[in-house]
mmCIF file of C-alpha atoms in Angstrom:
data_model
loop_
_atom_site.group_PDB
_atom_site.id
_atom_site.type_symbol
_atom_site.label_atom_id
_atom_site.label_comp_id
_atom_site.label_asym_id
_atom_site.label_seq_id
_atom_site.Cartn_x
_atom_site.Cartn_y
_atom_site.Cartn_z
ATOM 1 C CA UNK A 1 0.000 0.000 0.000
ATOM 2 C CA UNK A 2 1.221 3.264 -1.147
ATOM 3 C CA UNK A 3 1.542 5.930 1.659
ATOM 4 C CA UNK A 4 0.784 10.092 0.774
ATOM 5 C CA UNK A 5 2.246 12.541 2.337
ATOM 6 C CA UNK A 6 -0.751 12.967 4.457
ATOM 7 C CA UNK A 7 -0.787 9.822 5.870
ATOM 8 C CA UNK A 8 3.129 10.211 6.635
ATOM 9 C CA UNK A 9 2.578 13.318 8.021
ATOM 10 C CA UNK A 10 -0.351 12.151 11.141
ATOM 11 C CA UNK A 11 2.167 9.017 11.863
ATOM 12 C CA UNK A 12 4.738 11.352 12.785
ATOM 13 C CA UNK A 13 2.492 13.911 14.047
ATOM 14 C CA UNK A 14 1.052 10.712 16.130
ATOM 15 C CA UNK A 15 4.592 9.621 17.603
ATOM 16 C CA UNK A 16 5.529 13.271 18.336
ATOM 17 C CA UNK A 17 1.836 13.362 20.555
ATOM 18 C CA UNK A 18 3.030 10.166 22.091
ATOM 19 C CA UNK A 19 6.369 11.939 23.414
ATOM 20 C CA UNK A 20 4.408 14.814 24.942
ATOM 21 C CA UNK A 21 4.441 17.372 22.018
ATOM 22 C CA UNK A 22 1.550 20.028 22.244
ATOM 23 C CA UNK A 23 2.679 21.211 19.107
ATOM 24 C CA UNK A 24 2.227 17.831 17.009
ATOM 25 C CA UNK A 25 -1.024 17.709 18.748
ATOM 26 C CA UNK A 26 -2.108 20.929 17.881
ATOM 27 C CA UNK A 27 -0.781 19.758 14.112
ATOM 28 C CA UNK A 28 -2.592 16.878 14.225
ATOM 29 C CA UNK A 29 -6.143 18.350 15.371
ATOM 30 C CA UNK A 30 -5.694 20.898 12.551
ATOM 31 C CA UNK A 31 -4.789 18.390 9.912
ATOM 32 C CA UNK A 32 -7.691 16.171 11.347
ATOM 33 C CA UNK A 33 -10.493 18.012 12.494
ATOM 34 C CA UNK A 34 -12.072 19.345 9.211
ATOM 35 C CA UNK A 35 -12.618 15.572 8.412
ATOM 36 C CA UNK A 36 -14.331 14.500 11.704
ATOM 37 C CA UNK A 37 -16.481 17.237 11.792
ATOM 38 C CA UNK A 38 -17.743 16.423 8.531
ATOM 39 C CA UNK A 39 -18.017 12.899 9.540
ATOM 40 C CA UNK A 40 -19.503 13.939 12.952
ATOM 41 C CA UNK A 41 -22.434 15.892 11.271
ATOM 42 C CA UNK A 42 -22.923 12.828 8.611
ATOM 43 C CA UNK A 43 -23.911 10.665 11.921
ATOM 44 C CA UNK A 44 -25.053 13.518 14.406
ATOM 45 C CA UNK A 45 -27.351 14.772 12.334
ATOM 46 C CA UNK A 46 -28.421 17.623 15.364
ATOM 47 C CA UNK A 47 -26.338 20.607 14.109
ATOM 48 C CA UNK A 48 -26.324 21.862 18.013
ATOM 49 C CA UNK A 49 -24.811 18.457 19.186
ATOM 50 C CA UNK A 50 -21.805 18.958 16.590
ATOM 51 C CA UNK A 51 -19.598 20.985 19.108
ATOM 52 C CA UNK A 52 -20.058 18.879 22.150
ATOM 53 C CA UNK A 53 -19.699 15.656 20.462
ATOM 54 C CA UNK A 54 -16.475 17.062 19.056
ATOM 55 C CA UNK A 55 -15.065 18.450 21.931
ATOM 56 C CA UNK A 56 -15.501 14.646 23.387
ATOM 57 C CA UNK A 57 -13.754 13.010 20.446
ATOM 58 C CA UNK A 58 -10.516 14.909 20.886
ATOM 59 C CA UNK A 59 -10.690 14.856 24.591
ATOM 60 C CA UNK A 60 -10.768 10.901 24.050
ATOM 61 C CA UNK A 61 -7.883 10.951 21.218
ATOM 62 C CA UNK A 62 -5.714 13.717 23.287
ATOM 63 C CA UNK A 63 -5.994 10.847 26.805
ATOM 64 C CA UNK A 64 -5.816 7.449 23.958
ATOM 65 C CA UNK A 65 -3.061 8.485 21.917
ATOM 66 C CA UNK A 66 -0.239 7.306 24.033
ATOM 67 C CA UNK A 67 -2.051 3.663 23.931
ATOM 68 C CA UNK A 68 -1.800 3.909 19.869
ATOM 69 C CA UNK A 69 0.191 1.033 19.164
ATOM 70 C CA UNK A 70 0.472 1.608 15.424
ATOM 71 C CA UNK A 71 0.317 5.461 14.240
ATOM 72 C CA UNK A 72 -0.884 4.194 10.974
ATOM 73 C CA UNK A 73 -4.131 3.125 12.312
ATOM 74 C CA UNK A 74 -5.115 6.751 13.366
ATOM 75 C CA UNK A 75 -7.612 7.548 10.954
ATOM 76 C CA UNK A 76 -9.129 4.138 11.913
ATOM 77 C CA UNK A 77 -9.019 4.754 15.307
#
């Protein structure tokens, strides 16, 4: 399977989390988040649920991340 360069790019932004860098995390979320908020509205469907449901997701990812055994498997995950 052929890799892009976004797919390289969460990996490392993914081990980089897993050492304690806010910065790759912040990289991450902004490389990520456009994505699961569309995918969060798809199977919300309540427009005023969108935020909170969000805010949950990445508070689950940002305590989670460290137990990510393969960085690959983010998007997955």
């Amino acid at each position: 399977m052929e890799r892009n360069k976004r797919q390289i790019l969460t990996e490392y932004l993914v081990l980089r989390t897993q050492k304690g860098s806010a910065s790759a995390f912040r990289q991450l979320y902004e490389l990520w988040n456009e994505e699961l908020t569309q995918y969060t509205a798809i199977r919300i469907q309540n427009p005023n649920a969108i935020p909170d449901v969000l805010q949950e997701i990445w508070l689950q990812i940002t305590k989670g991340i460290v137990r990510l055994k393969d960085p690959a498997c983010f998007p997955k995950w």
